[in-house]
Coordinates of C-alpha atoms in Angstrom, one line a residue:
M991 CA 51.2 -90.8 -2.8
S992 CA 49.0 -88.2 -4.6
T993 CA 50.3 -85.6 -7.0
G994 CA 49.4 -82.8 -4.5
S995 CA 51.4 -84.5 -1.7
Y996 CA 54.5 -84.7 -3.8
E997 CA 54.1 -81.1 -4.9
E998 CA 53.8 -79.9 -1.3
Q999 CA 56.9 -82.0 -0.4
V1000 CA 58.9 -80.3 -3.1
H1001 CA 57.6 -76.9 -2.0
S1002 CA 58.5 -77.7 1.6
L1003 CA 61.9 -78.8 0.6
L1004 CA 62.5 -75.6 -1.3
C1005 CA 61.4 -73.5 1.7
S1006 CA 63.9 -75.3 4.0
N1007 CA 66.7 -74.5 1.4
R1008 CA 66.5 -70.8 0.8
E1009 CA 69.6 -70.8 -1.3
G1010 CA 67.8 -73.0 -3.9
L1011 CA 68.0 -76.6 -5.2
T1012 CA 68.7 -78.2 -8.6
I1013 CA 66.5 -80.9 -10.2
E1014 CA 69.2 -83.5 -9.3
E1015 CA 69.2 -82.4 -5.7
V1016 CA 65.4 -82.6 -5.4
S1017 CA 65.4 -86.0 -7.0
R1018 CA 68.0 -87.3 -4.6
L1019 CA 66.5 -85.8 -1.5
L1020 CA 63.0 -87.0 -2.2
H1021 CA 64.0 -90.4 -3.8
I1022 CA 62.1 -89.7 -6.9
T1023 CA 63.1 -89.7 -10.6
R1024 CA 64.7 -86.7 -12.2
T1025 CA 61.7 -86.4 -14.6
T1026 CA 59.2 -86.4 -11.7
A1027 CA 61.2 -83.8 -9.8
A1028 CA 61.4 -81.6 -12.9
R1029 CA 57.7 -81.8 -13.5
Y1030 CA 56.8 -80.8 -9.9
L1031 CA 59.3 -77.9 -9.9
E1032 CA 57.9 -76.5 -13.2
S1033 CA 54.4 -76.8 -11.8
L1034 CA 55.4 -74.7 -8.7
F1035 CA 57.2 -72.2 -11.0
H1036 CA 54.1 -71.7 -13.2
A1037 CA 51.9 -71.4 -10.1
G1038 CA 54.1 -68.6 -8.8
R1039 CA 55.2 -70.6 -5.7
A1040 CA 58.8 -71.1 -6.9
E1041 CA 61.4 -69.0 -8.7
R1042 CA 63.8 -70.3 -11.4
R1043 CA 67.2 -69.2 -12.5
S1044 CA 69.9 -70.7 -14.7
L1045 CA 73.4 -71.5 -13.5
G1046 CA 75.2 -72.8 -16.5
P1047 CA 73.5 -75.9 -17.9
A1048 CA 71.6 -76.4 -14.6
K1049 CA 68.5 -74.8 -13.3
I1050 CA 68.2 -73.7 -9.7
Y1051 CA 64.7 -73.5 -8.1
R1052 CA 63.8 -71.8 -4.8
A1053 CA 60.6 -71.1 -3.0
S1054 CA 58.8 -67.8 -3.8
F1055 CA 57.7 -65.6 -0.9
R1056 CA 55.6 -63.1 -2.8
V1057 CA 52.4 -61.6 -1.3
S1058 CA 49.3 -62.3 -3.3
S1059 CA 47.4 -59.4 -4.9
S1060 CA 44.2 -60.3 -2.9
E1061 CA 46.0 -59.6 0.4
I1062 CA 47.2 -56.2 -0.9
L1063 CA 43.7 -55.2 -2.2
A1064 CA 42.1 -56.1 1.1
V1065 CA 44.0 -53.4 3.0
L1066 CA 43.4 -50.5 0.5
D1067 CA 41.0 -47.7 1.3
E1068 CA 40.2 -47.2 -2.4
G1069 CA 37.7 -49.5 -3.9
V1070 CA 39.3 -51.8 -6.6
L1071 CA 37.5 -53.9 -9.3
I1072 CA 39.4 -56.2 -11.7
I1073 CA 37.6 -57.5 -14.8
S1074 CA 39.0 -59.9 -17.4
H1075 CA 38.7 -59.4 -21.1
D1076 CA 35.5 -61.4 -21.3
G1077 CA 33.8 -59.2 -18.6
T1078 CA 34.2 -61.6 -15.7
I1079 CA 34.9 -60.1 -12.3
T1080 CA 38.2 -61.7 -11.3
D1081 CA 38.9 -59.8 -8.1
V1082 CA 37.3 -57.1 -5.9
N1083 CA 38.3 -55.7 -2.5
P1084 CA 36.1 -55.0 0.6
A1085 CA 36.4 -51.2 0.2
F1086 CA 34.8 -51.4 -3.2
C1087 CA 31.9 -53.6 -1.9
E1088 CA 31.3 -51.3 1.1
M1089 CA 31.1 -48.2 -1.2
L1090 CA 28.5 -49.8 -3.4
F1091 CA 26.6 -51.6 -0.6
T1092 CA 27.3 -55.1 -1.8
S1093 CA 29.6 -58.1 -1.0
C1094 CA 32.6 -59.7 -2.6
D1095 CA 30.9 -63.1 -2.8
T1096 CA 28.1 -61.7 -5.0
L1097 CA 30.6 -60.2 -7.4
K1098 CA 33.6 -62.4 -7.9
G1099 CA 33.3 -64.8 -10.9
R1100 CA 30.2 -63.1 -12.3
S1101 CA 30.0 -61.2 -15.5
I1102 CA 29.7 -57.5 -15.1
R1103 CA 26.6 -57.3 -17.2
Y1104 CA 24.8 -59.9 -15.0
S1105 CA 26.1 -58.8 -11.6
P1106 CA 24.5 -56.2 -9.2
L1107 CA 26.8 -53.6 -10.7
A1108 CA 24.8 -53.6 -13.9
A1109 CA 22.1 -51.7 -12.0
I1110 CA 24.6 -49.2 -10.7
F1111 CA 26.9 -48.6 -13.7
S1112 CA 25.7 -46.8 -16.8
E1113 CA 26.0 -48.5 -20.2
E1114 CA 28.8 -46.2 -21.0
I1115 CA 30.9 -47.2 -17.9
Q1116 CA 30.2 -50.9 -18.6
K1117 CA 31.4 -50.5 -22.2
V1118 CA 34.6 -48.8 -21.0
L1119 CA 35.2 -51.7 -18.5
L1120 CA 34.9 -54.2 -21.2
E1121 CA 36.9 -52.3 -23.7
P1122 CA 39.4 -50.2 -21.7
P1123 CA 41.2 -47.4 -23.7
L1124 CA 45.0 -46.9 -23.6
Q1125 CA 44.6 -43.7 -21.5
A1126 CA 42.8 -43.8 -18.1
I1127 CA 39.3 -42.4 -17.9
E1128 CA 38.0 -40.5 -14.9
G1129 CA 34.6 -39.4 -13.7
I1130 CA 32.1 -39.0 -10.9
L1131 CA 29.6 -41.7 -9.9
H1132 CA 26.6 -40.2 -8.1
L1133 CA 24.7 -42.6 -5.9
S1134 CA 21.4 -41.6 -4.4
G1135 CA 19.6 -44.0 -2.1
Q1136 CA 17.5 -44.2 1.1
M1137 CA 20.6 -44.7 3.3
R1138 CA 22.8 -41.9 2.1
E1139 CA 23.8 -39.9 -1.0
K1140 CA 27.3 -40.6 -2.2
F1141 CA 29.8 -39.1 -4.7
L1142 CA 32.4 -41.6 -5.9
R1143 CA 35.3 -40.6 -8.1
Y1144 CA 36.2 -43.5 -10.5
R1145 CA 39.3 -44.2 -12.7
I1146 CA 39.3 -46.9 -15.3
F1147 CA 42.4 -48.2 -17.1
A1148 CA 43.7 -51.4 -18.9
I1149 CA 46.1 -53.9 -17.1
Q1150 CA 47.9 -57.0 -18.1
L1151 CA 46.6 -60.1 -16.2
V1152 CA 48.4 -63.4 -15.6
G1153 CA 49.2 -65.3 -18.7
D1154 CA 49.4 -62.2 -20.9
E1155 CA 45.7 -61.8 -20.7
R1156 CA 44.4 -58.2 -21.1
G1157 CA 41.8 -56.8 -18.6
S1158 CA 40.6 -53.6 -16.9
V1159 CA 40.7 -52.1 -13.5
M1160 CA 38.3 -49.7 -11.9
I1161 CA 39.4 -47.7 -8.8
L1162 CA 36.8 -45.8 -6.6
Q1163 CA 37.5 -42.9 -4.2
D1164 CA 34.7 -41.7 -1.8
Q1165 CA 34.5 -37.9 -2.3
T1166 CA 31.1 -37.4 -0.6
E1167 CA 32.5 -35.1 2.1
I1168 CA 34.5 -33.0 -0.4
Q1169 CA 31.4 -32.6 -2.6
S1170 CA 29.3 -31.7 0.5
S1171 CA 32.0 -29.1 1.5
K1172 CA 31.7 -27.5 -2.0
E1173 CA 28.0 -27.2 -1.6
Q1174 CA 28.3 -25.7 1.8
A1175 CA 31.0 -23.2 0.4
K1176 CA 28.5 -22.1 -2.3
S1177 CA 25.8 -21.6 0.3
L1178 CA 28.2 -19.6 2.5
A1179 CA 29.3 -17.5 -0.4
S1180 CA 25.7 -16.7 -1.2
E1181 CA 25.1 -15.8 2.5
Y1182 CA 28.2 -13.7 2.6
E1183 CA 27.0 -11.8 -0.5
H1184 CA 23.8 -11.1 1.3
Q1185 CA 25.6 -9.9 4.4
I1186 CA 27.9 -7.7 2.3
S1187 CA 24.8 -6.1 0.8
L1188 CA 23.3 -5.5 4.3
I1189 CA 26.6 -4.1 5.6
H1190 CA 26.9 -1.8 2.6
S1191 CA 23.5 -0.5 3.3
D1192 CA 24.3 0.0 7.0
L1193 CA 27.6 1.8 6.1
T1194 CA 25.7 4.1 3.7
N1195 CA 23.2 5.0 6.4
N1196 CA 25.9 5.5 9.1
L1197 CA 27.9 7.6 6.7
E1198 CA 25.0 10.0 6.3
K1199 CA 24.7 10.1 10.1
A1200 CA 28.4 10.8 10.4
K1201 CA 28.1 13.7 7.9
S1202 CA 25.2 15.1 9.8
T1203 CA 27.3 14.8 13.1
V1204 CA 30.2 16.6 11.4
R1205 CA 28.0 19.4 10.3
E1206 CA 26.5 19.6 13.9
V1207 CA 30.0 19.7 15.4
S1208 CA 31.2 22.4 13.0
S1209 CA 28.1 24.4 13.9
R1210 CA 29.0 24.0 17.7
E1211 CA 32.6 25.0 17.0
R1212 CA 31.5 28.2 15.4
A1213 CA 29.1 28.9 18.3
I1214 CA 32.0 28.3 20.8
R1215 CA 34.3 30.6 18.8
D1216 CA 31.6 33.3 18.9
L1217 CA 31.1 32.7 22.6
L1218 CA 34.9 33.1 23.2
Q1219 CA 34.9 36.4 21.4
N1220 CA 32.0 37.8 23.4
V1221 CA 32.4 36.2 26.8
R1222 CA 33.2 38.7 29.7
A1223 CA 36.5 37.0 30.4
V1224 CA 40.1 37.4 29.3
I1225 CA 40.8 34.5 26.8
L1226 CA 44.4 34.2 25.6
K1227 CA 45.9 31.4 23.5
V1228 CA 49.6 30.9 24.0
N1229 CA 51.7 28.8 21.6
S1230 CA 54.5 26.4 22.4
A1231 CA 57.0 29.3 22.3
G1232 CA 55.1 31.2 25.0
K1233 CA 53.8 33.8 22.6
V1234 CA 50.2 35.0 22.6
V1235 CA 48.6 34.2 19.2
F1236 CA 45.0 35.0 20.1
C1237 CA 43.1 37.2 22.5
N1238 CA 39.3 37.9 22.5
H1239 CA 37.6 41.2 22.3
Y1240 CA 37.3 41.5 26.1
A1241 CA 41.1 41.0 26.5
S1242 CA 41.7 43.6 23.8
E1243 CA 39.6 46.2 25.7
I1244 CA 41.5 45.5 28.9
V1245 CA 45.0 46.0 27.3
H1246 CA 43.8 48.5 24.7
L1247 CA 44.6 46.5 21.7
H1248 CA 43.0 47.2 18.3
D1249 CA 41.8 44.9 15.6
G1250 CA 44.7 43.2 13.9
E1251 CA 47.0 43.6 16.9
Q1252 CA 46.0 40.4 18.7
D1253 CA 49.2 38.7 17.7
H1254 CA 51.2 40.8 20.1
P1255 CA 54.6 39.5 21.2
A1256 CA 54.7 41.5 24.4
L1257 CA 51.1 41.0 25.5
L1258 CA 52.0 38.6 28.4
H1259 CA 54.6 41.1 29.6
T1260 CA 52.0 43.8 29.5
L1261 CA 49.6 41.8 31.6
F1262 CA 52.2 40.2 33.9
P1263 CA 55.5 42.2 34.0
H1264 CA 58.5 40.1 35.2
L1265 CA 59.2 42.8 37.8
D1266 CA 55.9 42.0 39.5
E1267 CA 55.5 39.1 41.8
Q1268 CA 52.3 38.0 40.1
G1269 CA 54.0 38.2 36.7
I1270 CA 56.7 35.9 37.8
V1271 CA 54.1 33.4 39.2
I1272 CA 52.1 33.2 36.0
T1273 CA 55.3 32.9 33.9
D1274 CA 56.4 30.0 36.0
K1275 CA 53.0 28.3 35.7
I1276 CA 53.0 28.8 31.9
D1277 CA 56.4 27.1 31.8
L1278 CA 55.2 24.2 33.9
V1279 CA 52.2 23.6 31.5
R1280 CA 54.4 24.0 28.4
N1281 CA 56.9 21.5 29.6
G1282 CA 54.3 18.9 30.4
I1283 CA 54.8 19.0 34.2
S1284 CA 51.3 20.3 34.9
D1285 CA 48.0 20.0 33.0
F1286 CA 45.9 22.3 35.0
S1287 CA 46.4 25.1 37.6
S1288 CA 44.2 27.9 39.0
W1289 CA 45.0 30.8 41.3
D1290 CA 43.9 34.4 42.1
S1291 CA 46.1 37.1 40.5
S1292 CA 45.8 40.9 40.5
L1293 CA 45.6 42.2 37.0
I1294 CA 48.3 44.8 36.2
I1295 CA 47.6 47.5 33.6
E1296 CA 50.2 50.2 32.8
N1297 CA 52.1 49.3 35.9
Q1298 CA 49.1 50.1 38.1
I1299 CA 47.4 47.4 40.1
S1300 CA 43.6 47.8 39.7
S1301 CA 41.1 46.8 42.3
Q1302 CA 39.8 43.9 40.1
I1303 CA 40.6 40.4 41.1
Y1304 CA 40.8 37.7 38.4
S1305 CA 40.9 33.9 38.7
W1306 CA 43.3 32.5 36.1
N1307 CA 43.1 29.1 34.5
L1308 CA 45.7 27.3 32.3
I1309 CA 44.6 24.3 30.2
R1310 CA 46.9 22.5 27.8
L1311 CA 45.2 21.8 24.5
R1312 CA 47.0 18.6 23.7
K1313 CA 47.6 16.7 26.9
G1314 CA 50.6 14.3 27.1
K1315 CA 52.7 16.2 24.6
N1316 CA 55.4 18.6 25.7
G1317 CA 55.5 22.0 24.1
A1318 CA 51.7 22.1 23.4
S1319 CA 49.6 25.2 23.0
M1320 CA 47.5 26.3 26.0
I1321 CA 44.6 28.5 26.9
L1322 CA 45.1 31.2 29.5
A1323 CA 41.7 32.4 30.8
G1324 CA 41.0 35.1 33.4
F1325 CA 37.7 35.7 35.1
D1326 CA 36.7 38.8 37.1
I1327 CA 35.6 37.4 40.4
T1328 CA 36.1 40.6 42.4
D1329 CA 32.5 40.8 43.8
L1330 CA 32.5 37.1 44.6
I1331 CA 35.9 37.1 46.4
T1332 CA 34.9 40.2 48.3
R1333 CA 31.7 38.6 49.6
E1334 CA 33.5 35.3 50.4
R1335 CA 36.3 37.0 52.3
Q1336 CA 33.7 38.9 54.4
V1337 CA 32.1 35.6 55.5
V1338 CA 35.3 33.6 56.2
Q1339 CA 39.0 34.1 55.4
S1340 CA 40.6 31.5 53.1
Q1341 CA 37.2 30.0 52.2
K1342 CA 38.5 28.9 48.8
R1343 CA 41.3 26.8 50.4
M1344 CA 38.9 25.3 52.8
E1345 CA 36.6 24.2 50.0
W1346 CA 39.4 22.3 48.2
I1347 CA 40.3 20.6 51.5
L1348 CA 36.7 19.7 52.2
D1349 CA 36.3 18.2 48.7
H1350 CA 38.8 15.4 49.8
L1351 CA 37.9 14.9 53.4
P1352 CA 35.0 12.7 54.7
D1353 CA 32.5 13.9 57.3
P1354 CA 33.1 13.5 61.1
T1355 CA 32.4 9.8 61.7
F1356 CA 32.3 7.3 64.5
A1357 CA 31.4 3.6 64.6
V1358 CA 30.1 1.5 67.5
D1359 CA 29.7 -2.3 68.0
K1360 CA 26.4 -3.9 69.1
N1361 CA 27.2 -3.0 72.7
K1362 CA 27.6 0.7 71.7
L1363 CA 31.4 0.6 72.4
I1364 CA 33.4 2.9 70.1
I1365 CA 35.5 1.1 67.5
L1366 CA 36.2 4.1 65.2
W1367 CA 36.7 7.8 65.9
N1368 CA 38.1 9.6 62.8
K1369 CA 40.3 12.7 62.5
Q1370 CA 37.4 15.0 61.6
L1371 CA 35.5 14.0 64.7
E1372 CA 38.7 14.5 66.7
N1373 CA 38.8 18.1 65.5
M1374 CA 35.0 18.6 66.1
A1375 CA 34.8 17.2 69.6
G1376 CA 38.3 18.0 70.8
L1377 CA 38.9 14.3 71.8
Q1378 CA 41.6 12.1 70.3
S1379 CA 40.6 8.6 69.2
E1380 CA 42.9 7.1 71.8
E1381 CA 40.6 8.6 74.5
T1382 CA 37.4 7.1 73.1
I1383 CA 38.2 3.7 71.5
G1384 CA 36.7 0.8 73.5
K1385 CA 34.4 3.1 75.6
S1386 CA 30.6 3.7 75.4
I1387 CA 29.5 6.4 73.0
D1388 CA 27.2 7.8 75.7
L1389 CA 30.3 9.2 77.5
F1390 CA 31.1 11.5 74.6
V1391 CA 27.7 12.7 73.4
P1392 CA 28.1 16.0 75.2
A1393 CA 31.3 16.7 73.3
I1394 CA 29.3 16.3 70.0
Y1395 CA 25.9 17.8 70.8
G1396 CA 26.7 19.9 73.9
Y1397 CA 24.5 17.9 76.3
S1398 CA 23.6 14.2 77.1
R1399 CA 21.1 12.8 74.7
P1400 CA 20.5 9.8 72.3
V1401 CA 22.4 9.5 69.0
L1402 CA 20.9 8.4 65.8
A1403 CA 22.8 5.1 66.1
D1404 CA 20.5 4.2 69.0
L1405 CA 17.6 3.8 66.6
I1406 CA 19.5 1.0 64.9
F1407 CA 19.5 -1.0 68.1
N1408 CA 16.0 0.1 69.2
R1409 CA 13.9 1.1 66.2
Y1410 CA 10.6 1.7 68.0
D1411 CA 11.7 3.8 71.0
P1412 CA 9.6 7.0 70.8
S1413 CA 11.9 8.8 73.3
I1414 CA 14.8 8.6 70.7
N1415 CA 12.6 9.9 67.8
A1416 CA 11.8 13.0 69.9
F1417 CA 15.4 14.3 69.4
F1418 CA 15.3 14.1 65.6
K1419 CA 13.2 15.4 62.7
N1420 CA 12.9 14.5 59.1
I1421 CA 13.8 10.9 59.8
V1422 CA 14.2 9.1 56.5
Q1423 CA 15.0 5.4 55.9
E1424 CA 17.2 4.7 52.8
G1425 CA 17.3 0.9 52.7
E1426 CA 19.1 -0.1 55.9
A1427 CA 20.4 3.5 56.5
L1428 CA 18.6 6.3 58.5
T1429 CA 19.0 10.0 57.9
A1430 CA 17.7 12.8 60.0
E1431 CA 18.3 16.3 61.3
T1432 CA 19.0 17.3 64.9
I1433 CA 20.0 20.4 67.0
A1434 CA 23.4 20.8 68.7
Y1435 CA 24.8 23.5 70.9
R1436 CA 28.3 24.9 71.0
Q1437 CA 30.2 25.9 74.1
D1438 CA 29.4 29.6 73.3
G1439 CA 25.7 28.8 73.3
S1440 CA 25.2 29.1 69.6
K1441 CA 22.8 26.6 68.0
R1442 CA 23.9 24.3 65.0
I1443 CA 21.8 22.1 62.8
Y1444 CA 23.4 18.7 61.9
W1445 CA 22.4 16.3 59.2
V1446 CA 23.1 12.9 60.5
K1447 CA 23.3 9.5 58.7
V1448 CA 23.7 6.1 60.4
T1449 CA 24.1 2.7 58.6
P1450 CA 24.1 -0.7 60.3
Y1451 CA 26.7 -3.4 59.5
Y1452 CA 26.3 -7.1 59.9
T1453 CA 28.3 -10.2 60.5
E1454 CA 28.8 -12.8 57.8
T1455 CA 25.8 -14.7 59.3
G1456 CA 23.5 -11.7 59.0
E1457 CA 23.5 -10.7 62.6
L1458 CA 23.6 -7.0 63.6
S1459 CA 27.2 -6.2 64.5
G1460 CA 27.1 -2.4 65.0
A1461 CA 26.5 0.9 63.3
I1462 CA 28.4 3.8 61.6
Q1463 CA 27.3 7.4 62.1
S1464 CA 28.4 10.5 60.2
L1465 CA 27.4 14.2 60.9
R1466 CA 27.3 17.2 58.6
D1467 CA 26.7 20.8 59.6
I1468 CA 23.9 22.2 57.5
T1469 CA 23.2 25.3 59.4
S1470 CA 24.1 27.7 56.6
F1471 CA 22.1 25.6 54.1
R1472 CA 18.9 25.8 56.2
E1473 CA 19.4 29.6 56.6
N1474 CA 19.6 30.0 52.9
E1475 CA 17.0 27.4 52.0
A1476 CA 14.2 30.0 51.7
K1477 CA 16.3 31.9 49.2
I1478 CA 17.0 28.8 47.2
R1479 CA 13.4 27.5 47.3
D1480 CA 12.2 30.0 44.7
E1481 CA 15.0 29.1 42.3
E1482 CA 14.4 25.4 43.0
E1483 CA 10.7 25.7 42.2
L1484 CA 11.5 27.3 38.8
L1485 CA 13.9 24.5 37.9
R1486 CA 11.5 21.8 39.1
G1487 CA 8.7 23.1 36.9
I1488 CA 11.0 22.9 33.9
A1489 CA 12.7 19.6 34.5
E1490 CA 10.2 17.5 36.6
H1491 CA 8.8 15.5 33.6
V1492 CA 11.7 15.4 31.1
L1493 CA 13.5 12.1 30.5
D1494 CA 17.0 13.6 30.6
D1495 CA 18.8 13.5 34.0
I1496 CA 19.0 17.1 35.3
M1497 CA 21.0 18.6 38.2
V1498 CA 21.8 22.2 39.3
I1499 CA 24.6 23.1 41.6
N1500 CA 25.6 26.6 42.9
R1501 CA 29.0 28.1 43.0
A1502 CA 29.7 26.8 46.5
G1503 CA 29.2 23.2 45.1
M1504 CA 25.8 22.7 46.8
I1505 CA 23.2 20.7 44.9
L1506 CA 20.1 22.9 44.4
Y1507 CA 18.0 20.6 42.3
A1508 CA 17.9 17.0 41.0
N1509 CA 15.0 15.7 38.9
P1510 CA 13.3 12.3 39.3
S1511 CA 15.1 10.9 36.2
L1512 CA 18.5 11.5 37.8
G1513 CA 17.2 9.9 41.0
R1514 CA 16.3 6.8 39.0
L1515 CA 19.7 6.7 37.4
I1516 CA 21.6 6.8 40.7
G1517 CA 19.1 4.8 42.8
T1518 CA 18.1 7.4 45.3
S1519 CA 15.4 10.0 46.0
P1520 CA 16.3 13.4 44.4
E1521 CA 15.3 15.1 47.7
N1522 CA 18.1 13.3 49.5
L1523 CA 20.6 15.2 47.3
I1524 CA 19.3 18.7 47.9
G1525 CA 21.7 20.8 50.1
V1526 CA 24.5 18.2 49.8
H1527 CA 27.9 19.3 48.5
I1528 CA 28.7 17.7 45.1
S1529 CA 31.9 16.2 46.5
E1530 CA 30.0 14.5 49.4
A1531 CA 27.2 13.0 47.5
Q1532 CA 28.4 9.5 47.1
E1533 CA 25.7 8.6 44.5
I1534 CA 26.8 11.6 42.3
R1535 CA 30.4 10.8 42.7
K1536 CA 29.7 7.5 40.8
I1537 CA 29.0 9.7 37.8
F1538 CA 31.4 12.6 38.5
P1539 CA 34.4 11.3 40.5
T1540 CA 36.0 14.7 40.6
C1541 CA 34.7 18.3 40.5
D1542 CA 37.1 19.4 37.8
R1543 CA 34.3 19.7 35.2
F1544 CA 32.2 22.0 37.4
K1545 CA 35.2 24.2 38.3
S1546 CA 36.2 24.5 34.7
V1547 CA 32.8 25.8 33.8
F1548 CA 32.6 28.1 36.7
L1549 CA 36.0 29.6 35.9
S1550 CA 35.6 29.8 32.1
G1551 CA 31.9 30.6 31.9
I1552 CA 31.9 28.4 28.7
P1553 CA 29.4 25.6 28.3
L1554 CA 31.0 22.2 28.3
H1555 CA 29.9 19.2 26.3
E1556 CA 31.4 15.7 27.0
L1557 CA 30.9 12.0 26.3
F1558 CA 32.0 9.7 29.1
T1559 CA 31.1 6.2 30.4
I1560 CA 29.8 5.2 33.9
T1561 CA 29.1 1.8 35.4
H1562 CA 25.8 1.4 37.3
D1563 CA 24.8 -2.0 38.8
G1564 CA 27.5 -3.7 36.7
V1565 CA 26.3 -2.2 33.4
E1566 CA 28.4 0.3 31.5
M1567 CA 26.5 3.2 30.1
L1568 CA 27.7 6.0 27.7
M1569 CA 26.5 9.4 28.9
D1570 CA 26.2 12.6 26.8
A1571 CA 26.6 15.5 29.3
M1572 CA 26.1 19.3 28.9
F1573 CA 27.3 21.7 31.5
I1574 CA 25.5 25.1 31.0
P1575 CA 26.5 28.1 33.2
E1576 CA 23.8 30.3 34.6
K1577 CA 24.5 34.0 35.5
D1578 CA 22.9 36.2 38.1
N1579 CA 21.8 39.8 37.7
A1580 CA 25.4 41.0 38.2
G1581 CA 26.6 38.8 35.3
L1582 CA 28.4 36.4 37.6
I1583 CA 28.1 32.6 37.2
S1584 CA 26.0 31.6 40.1
A1585 CA 25.0 28.0 39.1
I1586 CA 25.5 25.2 36.5
L1587 CA 22.8 23.3 34.9
I1588 CA 23.9 19.7 34.2
V1589 CA 21.9 17.7 31.6
L1590 CA 22.7 14.0 31.1
R1591 CA 21.5 11.7 28.4
N1592 CA 22.0 8.0 28.1
V1593 CA 23.4 7.3 24.6
T1594 CA 24.5 3.7 25.2
S1595 CA 22.2 2.3 22.6
L1596 CA 23.7 4.5 19.9
R1597 CA 27.2 3.4 20.9
D1598 CA 26.2 -0.3 21.0
E1599 CA 24.7 0.1 17.5
I1600 CA 28.0 1.4 16.2
Y1601 CA 30.0 -1.3 18.0
S1602 CA 27.7 -4.0 16.6
L1603 CA 28.3 -2.7 13.1
Q1604 CA 32.1 -2.7 13.6
H1605 CA 32.0 -6.2 15.1
R1606 CA 30.1 -7.5 12.0
I1607 CA 32.6 -5.9 9.7
T1608 CA 35.5 -7.4 11.6
G1609 CA 33.9 -10.8 11.7
F1610 CA 33.4 -10.7 8.0
I1611 CA 37.0 -9.7 7.3
E1612 CA 38.4 -12.4 9.6
S1613 CA 36.2 -15.1 8.0

């Protein structure tokens, strides 16, 4: 039997006896001499395949189950190169070969100086590998090739090889991504420095604009203070304790106060004694505003001077200066509306209350299906025609036309179902088509024989499949407007000549809330012809309501006589716009405020520029 066969038998015998065997036991079990058994056991021991320990005079051998260094190196992510003292490559793992684009077979057993590594490693690295120092040496190996650029961090140190032989080890780590990240970081830092420079420049420019705006605002505040002092209205400022701390010149003349006596503790009691009913009313309203229960109130009150009620009638307005905070200061303003109230009361009693009600009520309206059967008859139409909705729903509209117009005739809704019938057109004039809707004017007669002029609007509605389903018609009495149209025309022409070609959006309304003028720019903003707005009440013009949902701004200017400047946002066709609005009161020959000029300007681009700057600053800070 060959030597290798006996050695394998000895090793197999040791593997089956994990506790170990002596030389005598191996000799007996394999039927070989003791000398032969000792020789094979020593050979396995020096080869690392067996372990040896002494037990008294005897030696016990057992199989070694160690993992070879080659198996460990093969699973490491780091590249490992082992070189003997004479420069021969004794071992190298796959990770090392992959990093240097070579193979293990071309490196193992070759001298470092005559291997492919000689073209990669510098003379200095090769020298360190052949003569490793006591302390480990580290550095960066830069590889630049057609495939890819690499940065490998190496570490070289001395080791003790088998048989007390001295050698060296080189360990490589791929740091290409780390190095690339550093380069990107440097590039980003340079870019950020450039952005900071641009932002600093923008901030400097905007700071100058802000300073200019502050100066402009200060100038406007001074102008407003001067206006308050000289306006023909009673202006009082009341502090949180209910004491008057300011009154303008006009108020001083009314209550006979001299300069330096504006801070008068009993001024409110002088104007509104608690013994008088109006004095109690205004005291209660001031308390409501002071306690945060109400932000705004307005009423007519007789002005009391020296316990004598004068013939003047004032409209009083309370405005809290800091809304949402209890105990805030307020402005109490009184406006002489004696002539206006006298004229209004001669025309119709309680007209002011009716205006407030009409602001919040829609027009008389009915709706019919495609067969002209009534499906809607609202409350306002009930009042107008004297018929309850229960009497009309489900019946033909033709049965109730006399209750609306005073005689049997077509309604404008008939044109929706028969657009080309000339007999229908004969009952209307000024027919205008606005998209699918039609507007026109027509004559109606009351039971007393008086004639009325109605502005009528009808809009078709459709099914989900696009088929005509019916129509909705509204009516508005514009008799008074047509009678006053001639008087208004001169004023309208003057306004038109001024505002027809400006880019700002301009509108004029009178004290009754009727729109006297709207320029083409405003029409383009709201998507309708300006002529369609003339003569319409501001609260009933749906296009204008998109910009001004309430009439509070207009009433405030009419009551105070003070120009109003505001910034607010509107949404048009899904786009939000920032509007700069000026409300400028216009006075007639008697000094009363008869109209308001409203000028709108779109300043969205300025706001977007500021938002863009803020976004850039925030993005930089977060990064």
